[in-house]
GROMACS .gro file of C-alpha atoms in nm:
model
  365
    1MET     CA    1  -0.013   0.002  -0.007
    2LYS     CA    2   0.163   0.350  -0.109
    3THR     CA    3   0.197   0.625   0.166
    4MET     CA    4   0.078   0.919  -0.004
    5ASN     CA    5   0.282   1.289   0.023
    6LYS     CA    6   0.062   1.517   0.199
    7ILE     CA    7  -0.073   1.684  -0.084
    8THR     CA    8   0.018   1.477  -0.368
    9ARG     CA    9  -0.257   1.367  -0.596
   10ARG     CA   10  -0.206   1.043  -0.712
   11SER     CA   11  -0.437   0.735  -0.722
   12PHE     CA   12  -0.376   0.431  -0.518
   13LEU     CA   13  -0.468   0.077  -0.429
   14LYS     CA   14  -0.674   0.000  -0.735
   15ALA     CA   15  -0.514  -0.352  -0.697
   16ALA     CA   16  -0.649  -0.407  -0.354
   17LEU     CA   17  -0.983  -0.481  -0.439
   18GLY     CA   18  -1.146  -0.681  -0.781
   19ALA     CA   19  -1.438  -0.577  -0.982
   20ALA     CA   20  -1.775  -0.506  -0.742
   21ALA     CA   21  -2.103  -0.615  -0.881
   22VAL     CA   22  -2.274  -0.335  -1.178
   23SER     CA   23  -2.538  -0.149  -1.027
   24ALA     CA   24  -2.824  -0.116  -1.274
   25PHE     CA   25  -2.730   0.227  -1.429
   26SER     CA   26  -2.842   0.294  -1.756
   27LEU     CA   27  -2.546   0.237  -1.974
   28THR     CA   28  -2.627   0.632  -2.170
   29GLY     CA   29  -2.390   0.906  -2.147
   30CYS     CA   30  -2.390   1.120  -1.818
   31GLY     CA   31  -2.527   1.461  -1.799
   32GLY     CA   32  -2.456   1.798  -1.805
   33SER     CA   33  -2.188   1.980  -1.573
   34ALA     CA   34  -2.165   1.829  -1.256
   35SER     CA   35  -2.198   2.145  -1.103
   36SER     CA   36  -2.515   2.245  -1.274
   37ALA     CA   37  -2.636   1.936  -1.162
   38ALA     CA   38  -2.592   1.925  -0.810
   39ALA     CA   39  -2.608   2.255  -0.721
   40GLY     CA   40  -2.866   2.247  -0.419
   41THR     CA   41  -3.075   2.519  -0.573
   42ALA     CA   42  -3.131   2.353  -0.911
   43SER     CA   43  -3.431   2.142  -0.988
   44SER     CA   44  -3.416   1.782  -1.067
   45ALA     CA   45  -3.560   1.858  -1.382
   46ALA     CA   46  -3.379   2.087  -1.492
   47ALA     CA   47  -3.097   1.836  -1.405
   48SER     CA   48  -3.244   1.543  -1.600
   49SER     CA   49  -3.308   1.760  -1.927
   50ALA     CA   50  -2.958   1.847  -1.915
   51ALA     CA   51  -2.839   1.492  -1.836
   52ALA     CA   52  -3.074   1.393  -2.134
   53SER     CA   53  -2.825   1.610  -2.385
   54ALA     CA   54  -2.519   1.510  -2.267
   55GLU     CA   55  -2.321   1.275  -2.471
   56ALA     CA   56  -2.071   0.979  -2.414
   57GLY     CA   57  -1.704   1.034  -2.379
   58GLN     CA   58  -1.721   1.300  -2.133
   59THR     CA   59  -1.482   1.372  -1.846
   60PHE     CA   60  -1.587   1.442  -1.509
   61LYS     CA   61  -1.301   1.606  -1.230
   62VAL     CA   62  -1.360   1.347  -0.918
   63GLY     CA   63  -1.160   1.515  -0.625
   64ILE     CA   64  -1.129   1.243  -0.361
   65VAL     CA   65  -0.982   1.373  -0.009
   66ASN     CA   66  -0.836   1.107   0.240
   67TYR     CA   67  -0.805   1.204   0.607
   68VAL     CA   68  -0.541   0.987   0.674
   69ASP     CA   69  -0.383   0.681   0.564
   70HIS     CA   70  -0.532   0.383   0.732
   71ALA     CA   71  -0.684   0.036   0.653
   72SER     CA   72  -1.036   0.136   0.707
   73LEU     CA   73  -1.043   0.456   0.471
   74ASN     CA   74  -0.793   0.303   0.222
   75GLN     CA   75  -1.024   0.069   0.190
   76ILE     CA   76  -1.296   0.279   0.083
   77VAL     CA   77  -1.080   0.503  -0.100
   78ALA     CA   78  -0.988   0.174  -0.348
   79SER     CA   79  -1.346   0.098  -0.342
   80VAL     CA   80  -1.455   0.476  -0.450
   81GLU     CA   81  -1.225   0.426  -0.743
   82SER     CA   82  -1.269   0.054  -0.837
   83ARG     CA   83  -1.675   0.146  -0.861
   84LEU     CA   84  -1.609   0.493  -1.050
   85ASP     CA   85  -1.377   0.288  -1.331
   86GLU     CA   86  -1.632   0.016  -1.380
   87MET     CA   87  -1.908   0.235  -1.416
   88GLY     CA   88  -1.764   0.509  -1.633
   89LYS     CA   89  -1.657   0.190  -1.822
   90GLY     CA   90  -2.039   0.083  -1.851
   91LYS     CA   91  -2.160   0.424  -1.927
   92GLY     CA   92  -1.873   0.555  -2.191
   93VAL     CA   93  -1.750   0.855  -1.959
   94THR     CA   94  -1.444   0.873  -1.755
   95PHE     CA   95  -1.434   1.016  -1.380
   96ASP     CA   96  -1.077   1.152  -1.352
   97TYR     CA   97  -0.991   1.080  -1.009
   98ALA     CA   98  -0.645   1.018  -1.058
   99ASP     CA   99  -0.533   1.409  -1.089
  100TYR     CA  100  -0.780   1.510  -0.794
  101TYR     CA  101  -0.652   1.311  -0.499
  102ALA     CA  102  -0.549   1.395  -0.202
  103ASN     CA  103  -0.467   1.246   0.147
  104ALA     CA  104  -0.417   1.527   0.443
  105GLN     CA  105  -0.229   1.289   0.667
  106ALA     CA  106  -0.490   1.406   0.985
  107ASP     CA  107  -0.354   1.782   0.928
  108GLN     CA  108  -0.592   2.036   0.918
  109THR     CA  109  -0.362   2.297   0.803
  110ASN     CA  110  -0.336   2.001   0.458
  111LEU     CA  111  -0.729   1.950   0.463
  112ASN     CA  112  -0.762   2.334   0.405
  113GLN     CA  113  -0.512   2.366   0.093
  114ILE     CA  114  -0.642   2.072  -0.078
  115GLY     CA  115  -0.987   2.205  -0.029
  116ALA     CA  116  -0.903   2.530  -0.182
  117ASP     CA  117  -0.681   2.320  -0.437
  118LEU     CA  118  -0.970   2.163  -0.554
  119VAL     CA  119  -1.230   2.439  -0.579
  120ALA     CA  120  -0.944   2.622  -0.782
  121ASP     CA  121  -0.959   2.302  -1.028
  122ASP     CA  122  -1.319   2.347  -1.057
  123VAL     CA  123  -1.390   2.002  -0.976
  124ASP     CA  124  -1.723   1.861  -1.073
  125VAL     CA  125  -1.736   1.654  -0.668
  126ILE     CA  126  -1.581   1.623  -0.408
  127VAL     CA  127  -1.540   1.272  -0.235
  128ALA     CA  128  -1.446   1.329   0.158
  129VAL     CA  129  -1.361   1.027   0.343
  130ALA     CA  130  -1.431   1.099   0.725
  131THR     CA  131  -1.599   1.349   0.913
  132PRO     CA  132  -1.343   1.627   0.975
  133THR     CA  133  -1.268   1.590   0.562
  134ALA     CA  134  -1.605   1.660   0.502
  135ALA     CA  135  -1.644   1.949   0.731
  136THR     CA  136  -1.344   2.100   0.572
  137MET     CA  137  -1.461   2.028   0.214
  138LEU     CA  138  -1.809   2.144   0.283
  139ALA     CA  139  -1.699   2.506   0.379
  140ALA     CA  140  -1.409   2.486   0.124
  141VAL     CA  141  -1.692   2.474  -0.160
  142GLU     CA  142  -1.903   2.744  -0.013
  143ASP     CA  143  -2.055   2.969  -0.277
  144THR     CA  144  -1.992   2.704  -0.514
  145ASP     CA  145  -2.219   2.466  -0.661
  146ILE     CA  146  -1.940   2.158  -0.614
  147PRO     CA  147  -2.147   1.908  -0.414
  148VAL     CA  148  -1.961   1.726  -0.140
  149VAL     CA  149  -2.008   1.304  -0.113
  150TYR     CA  150  -1.888   1.208   0.237
  151SER     CA  151  -1.798   0.835   0.314
  152ALA     CA  152  -1.715   0.690   0.653
  153VAL     CA  153  -1.914   0.993   0.842
  154THR     CA  154  -2.059   0.816   1.203
  155ASP     CA  155  -2.314   1.075   1.307
  156PRO     CA  156  -2.379   1.343   1.008
  157SER     CA  157  -2.662   1.503   1.233
  158ALA     CA  158  -2.425   1.549   1.492
  159ALA     CA  159  -2.144   1.698   1.215
  160GLY     CA  160  -2.425   1.955   1.090
  161PHE     CA  161  -2.440   1.770   0.775
  162ASP     CA  162  -2.828   1.623   0.792
  163GLY     CA  163  -3.034   1.902   0.656
  164GLU     CA  164  -2.766   2.118   0.485
  165GLU     CA  165  -2.736   2.227   0.094
  166ASN     CA  166  -2.455   2.039  -0.120
  167ILE     CA  167  -2.410   1.799   0.093
  168THR     CA  168  -2.494   1.408   0.124
  169GLY     CA  169  -2.306   1.057   0.185
  170THR     CA  170  -2.258   0.767   0.337
  171SER     CA  171  -2.243   0.652   0.720
  172ASP     CA  172  -2.052   0.427   0.911
  173ALA     CA  173  -2.271   0.474   1.257
  174LEU     CA  174  -2.223   0.179   1.490
  175ASN     CA  175  -2.425  -0.029   1.683
  176THR     CA  176  -2.255  -0.044   1.995
  177ASP     CA  177  -2.508  -0.281   2.174
  178ALA     CA  178  -2.402  -0.521   1.928
  179ILE     CA  179  -2.063  -0.497   2.014
  180MET     CA  180  -2.085  -0.520   2.371
  181ASN     CA  181  -2.310  -0.814   2.354
  182LEU     CA  182  -2.056  -0.988   2.167
  183ILE     CA  183  -1.828  -0.933   2.434
  184LEU     CA  184  -2.044  -1.060   2.671
  185ALA     CA  185  -2.111  -1.396   2.486
  186VAL     CA  186  -1.760  -1.498   2.516
  187ASN     CA  187  -1.719  -1.324   2.876
  188PRO     CA  188  -2.072  -1.374   3.079
  189ASP     CA  189  -1.905  -1.271   3.376
  190ILE     CA  190  -1.701  -0.976   3.287
  191ASP     CA  191  -1.693  -0.715   3.537
  192THR     CA  192  -1.488  -0.462   3.404
  193ILE     CA  193  -1.468  -0.356   3.009
  194GLY     CA  194  -1.199  -0.130   2.876
  195LEU     CA  195  -1.254   0.142   2.631
  196LEU     CA  196  -0.968   0.290   2.410
  197TYR     CA  197  -1.040   0.564   2.200
  198ASP     CA  198  -0.914   0.909   2.108
  199LEU     CA  199  -1.106   1.194   2.269
  200SER     CA  200  -1.112   1.411   1.953
  201GLN     CA  201  -1.270   1.195   1.719
  202ASP     CA  202  -1.594   1.257   1.653
  203ALA     CA  203  -1.650   0.885   1.538
  204SER     CA  204  -1.603   0.799   1.887
  205THR     CA  205  -1.817   1.019   2.059
  206GLN     CA  206  -2.161   0.870   2.034
  207ALA     CA  207  -2.017   0.528   2.068
  208ILE     CA  208  -1.835   0.572   2.370
  209ALA     CA  209  -2.145   0.706   2.531
  210ASP     CA  210  -2.332   0.434   2.446
  211ALA     CA  211  -2.083   0.164   2.599
  212LYS     CA  212  -2.073   0.391   2.900
  213ALA     CA  213  -2.500   0.329   2.921
  214PHE     CA  214  -2.460  -0.012   2.815
  215CYS     CA  215  -2.238  -0.102   3.065
  216ASP     CA  216  -2.375   0.095   3.350
  217SER     CA  217  -2.721  -0.126   3.262
  218LYS     CA  218  -2.522  -0.412   3.316
  219GLY     CA  219  -2.390  -0.354   3.657
  220ILE     CA  220  -2.012  -0.370   3.449
  221LYS     CA  221  -1.753  -0.087   3.540
  222TYR     CA  222  -1.544   0.056   3.243
  223VAL     CA  223  -1.219   0.216   3.241
  224GLU     CA  224  -1.141   0.488   2.965
  225LYS     CA  225  -0.760   0.551   2.864
  226ASN     CA  226  -0.696   0.791   2.551
  227GLY     CA  227  -0.468   0.832   2.295
  228THR     CA  228  -0.420   1.095   2.002
  229THR     CA  229  -0.132   0.961   1.855
  230THR     CA  230   0.040   0.594   1.755
  231ALA     CA  231   0.258   0.660   2.078
  232GLU     CA  232  -0.021   0.767   2.325
  233VAL     CA  233  -0.269   0.499   2.193
  234GLN     CA  234   0.013   0.250   2.278
  235MET     CA  235   0.066   0.371   2.653
  236ALA     CA  236  -0.301   0.357   2.684
  237ALA     CA  237  -0.320   0.003   2.579
  238GLU     CA  238  -0.026  -0.050   2.840
  239ALA     CA  239  -0.237   0.117   3.124
  240LEU     CA  240  -0.554  -0.095   3.016
  241ILE     CA  241  -0.339  -0.405   3.073
  242ALA     CA  242  -0.208  -0.265   3.406
  243ALA     CA  243  -0.574  -0.192   3.533
  244GLY     CA  244  -0.650  -0.549   3.456
  245VAL     CA  245  -0.919  -0.530   3.185
  246LYS     CA  246  -0.961  -0.863   2.967
  247ALA     CA  247  -1.182  -0.686   2.725
  248VAL     CA  248  -1.156  -0.350   2.542
  249PHE     CA  249  -1.382  -0.172   2.322
  250THR     CA  250  -1.315   0.074   2.010
  251PRO     CA  251  -1.533   0.207   1.797
  252THR     CA  252  -1.497   0.334   1.459
  253ASP     CA  253  -1.166   0.584   1.587
  254ASN     CA  254  -0.928   0.663   1.327
  255THR     CA  255  -0.638   0.716   1.527
  256VAL     CA  256  -0.701   0.387   1.707
  257MET     CA  257  -0.749   0.223   1.398
  258THR     CA  258  -0.391   0.380   1.289
  259ALA     CA  259  -0.201   0.217   1.553
  260GLU     CA  260  -0.413  -0.109   1.544
  261LEU     CA  261  -0.062  -0.290   1.376
  262SER     CA  262   0.136  -0.107   1.694
  263ILE     CA  263  -0.121  -0.276   1.990
  264TYR     CA  264  -0.251  -0.546   1.903
  265GLU     CA  265   0.052  -0.792   2.008
  266THR     CA  266   0.074  -0.607   2.323
  267PHE     CA  267  -0.315  -0.687   2.441
  268LEU     CA  268  -0.244  -1.061   2.262
  269ASP     CA  269   0.060  -1.101   2.512
  270ALA     CA  270  -0.169  -0.983   2.803
  271GLY     CA  271  -0.437  -1.208   2.697
  272VAL     CA  272  -0.700  -0.905   2.622
  273GLN     CA  273  -0.963  -0.953   2.386
  274HIS     CA  274  -0.975  -0.610   2.168
  275TYR     CA  275  -1.352  -0.579   2.001
  276THR     CA  276  -1.332  -0.322   1.773
  277GLY     CA  277  -1.582  -0.086   1.501
  278ALA     CA  278  -1.476  -0.252   1.166
  279ASP     CA  279  -1.357  -0.541   1.025
  280SER     CA  280  -1.037  -0.340   0.917
  281PHE     CA  281  -0.907  -0.363   1.284
  282ALA     CA  282  -0.942  -0.748   1.307
  283LEU     CA  283  -0.748  -0.740   0.968
  284ASN     CA  284  -0.466  -0.555   1.151
  285GLY     CA  285  -0.484  -0.808   1.416
  286ALA     CA  286  -0.731  -0.717   1.668
  287PHE     CA  287  -0.968  -1.040   1.818
  288VAL     CA  288  -1.298  -0.901   1.645
  289GLY     CA  289  -1.441  -0.618   1.413
  290TYR     CA  290  -1.787  -0.570   1.404
  291GLY     CA  291  -1.989  -0.327   1.161
  292VAL     CA  292  -2.012  -0.168   0.835
  293ASP     CA  293  -1.829  -0.322   0.561
  294TYR     CA  294  -1.611  -0.052   0.431
  295VAL     CA  295  -1.581  -0.203   0.063
  296GLN     CA  296  -1.972  -0.187   0.051
  297LEU     CA  297  -1.949   0.156   0.195
  298GLY     CA  298  -1.710   0.275  -0.090
  299GLU     CA  299  -1.918   0.133  -0.341
  300ALA     CA  300  -2.273   0.319  -0.232
  301THR     CA  301  -2.035   0.650  -0.194
  302ALA     CA  302  -1.920   0.626  -0.567
  303ASP     CA  303  -2.297   0.540  -0.663
  304MET     CA  304  -2.414   0.878  -0.544
  305VAL     CA  305  -2.105   1.010  -0.727
  306VAL     CA  306  -2.280   0.855  -1.028
  307GLU     CA  307  -2.624   0.959  -0.960
  308LEU     CA  308  -2.512   1.345  -0.885
  309LEU     CA  309  -2.279   1.287  -1.233
  310CYS     CA  310  -2.481   1.128  -1.439
  311GLU     CA  311  -2.855   1.056  -1.364
  312GLY     CA  312  -2.961   1.434  -1.308
  313LYS     CA  313  -2.980   1.420  -0.917
  314THR     CA  314  -2.908   1.653  -0.639
  315THR     CA  315  -2.819   1.645  -0.278
  316ALA     CA  316  -3.145   1.712  -0.180
  317ASP     CA  317  -3.273   1.395  -0.391
  318LEU     CA  318  -3.015   1.140  -0.191
  319PRO     CA  319  -3.047   1.131   0.130
  320TYR     CA  320  -2.738   0.972   0.335
  321GLN     CA  321  -2.723   0.637   0.392
  322THR     CA  322  -2.638   0.408   0.699
  323PHE     CA  323  -2.536   0.076   0.724
  324ASP     CA  324  -2.574  -0.218   0.969
  325ASN     CA  325  -2.426  -0.541   0.816
  326GLY     CA  326  -2.450  -0.732   1.158
  327ILE     CA  327  -2.091  -0.888   1.095
  328ALA     CA  328  -1.835  -0.991   1.296
  329THR     CA  329  -1.492  -1.046   1.188
  330ILE     CA  330  -1.314  -1.257   1.370
  331ASN     CA  331  -0.945  -1.279   1.343
  332THR     CA  332  -0.838  -1.678   1.382
  333GLU     CA  333  -0.459  -1.606   1.466
  334THR     CA  334  -0.535  -1.400   1.732
  335CYS     CA  335  -0.866  -1.615   1.872
  336LYS     CA  336  -0.568  -1.902   1.912
  337ALA     CA  337  -0.336  -1.706   2.024
  338LEU     CA  338  -0.586  -1.570   2.327
  339GLY     CA  339  -0.627  -1.985   2.389
  340LEU     CA  340  -1.011  -1.943   2.284
  341ASP     CA  341  -1.187  -2.220   2.071
  342LEU     CA  342  -1.320  -2.056   1.708
  343ASP     CA  343  -1.566  -2.256   1.718
  344THR     CA  344  -1.717  -2.195   2.076
  345VAL     CA  345  -1.664  -1.806   1.988
  346LYS     CA  346  -1.859  -1.855   1.660
  347LYS     CA  347  -2.147  -2.038   1.813
  348ALA     CA  348  -2.151  -1.801   2.099
  349PHE     CA  349  -2.184  -1.480   1.833
  350GLU     CA  350  -2.454  -1.628   1.636
  351PRO     CA  351  -2.730  -1.463   1.826
  352TYR     CA  352  -2.602  -1.127   1.758
  353CYS     CA  353  -2.489  -1.105   1.391
  354THR     CA  354  -2.593  -1.207   1.067
  355GLU     CA  355  -2.251  -1.366   0.943
  356VAL     CA  356  -1.913  -1.440   1.094
  357VAL     CA  357  -1.611  -1.397   0.895
  358GLU     CA  358  -1.279  -1.536   0.978
  359VAL     CA  359  -0.936  -1.326   0.858
  360THR     CA  360  -0.558  -1.306   0.943
  361THR     CA  361  -0.355  -1.063   1.028
  362GLN     CA  362  -0.227  -0.811   0.719
  363GLU     CA  363  -0.049  -0.517   0.705
  364ASN     CA  364  -0.188  -0.433   0.365
  365PHE     CA  365  -0.524  -0.537   0.252
   0.00000   0.00000   0.00000
């Protein structure tokens, strides 16, 4: 997996995904300019009329902005790019994202510059991956008609996006109770659960509040530890071990996800089970990931882009989407290292999820 320079615009990770199933879109040319089609104040009828008059062979400039280089968000970017490629091929148009990709490396200054650059480039749409990215891109496109399609925004309403003009997208909102029930399924007598997250991550706020409420309702104590960097997350993990917890919950937290490869062996050595809010954590060594399939999330995000640019839709026509896949992903290597029987764990999980997926630890995927 390539690491992007701070404001480098290059496509990456195409090889990470095979072709996904093609949606049932029309195989005709896309609509007129995306700016006119996506303006929040433009009527759908006018946009549709523009779409009908367009010809195949059109090229659309698609800005894709990643918040930071880590497994979950990279999965989304790769999935968006793959989906746009297949949809463009089917429709006879080109979605040019390779020239308009940027990774902010979790730096707000970078985000601000990227947003300004994409507006100056007059892109047709901006795909914003993660909540800080979406907020910055929305501010950047103010006074323009460039639509923003976000992905992996955990709570669009709390972020202030729900009801805003010119923005829509896909949410990776987490069913926290479901994950907490998985912890109890394997550890029915547990009396203390660790909570590991970054206080500054909006994606963690509601999930951690829900986890605390769950523990309170069950009479379970919890220990909170936080970190804003990989080094701090490592220290927080060690502090949870020192506190004697046997299970730790982390939501869809970008900071902890970035640090997962650095902490999973620490948890393994201490016999601590790490339950997390995405399958990508499990792919990076965590015991269990539960929730949204980020490949599916990226595909749905790309589909919204196509609807805006090619189907004459506006952001007002496309309410944000949420997903609850009910999929538990178990790292089988981690499960074995923890001294747990995989079949027993899978059976315990059955009442609380629709599917159990087995993976092994991978640095890149």
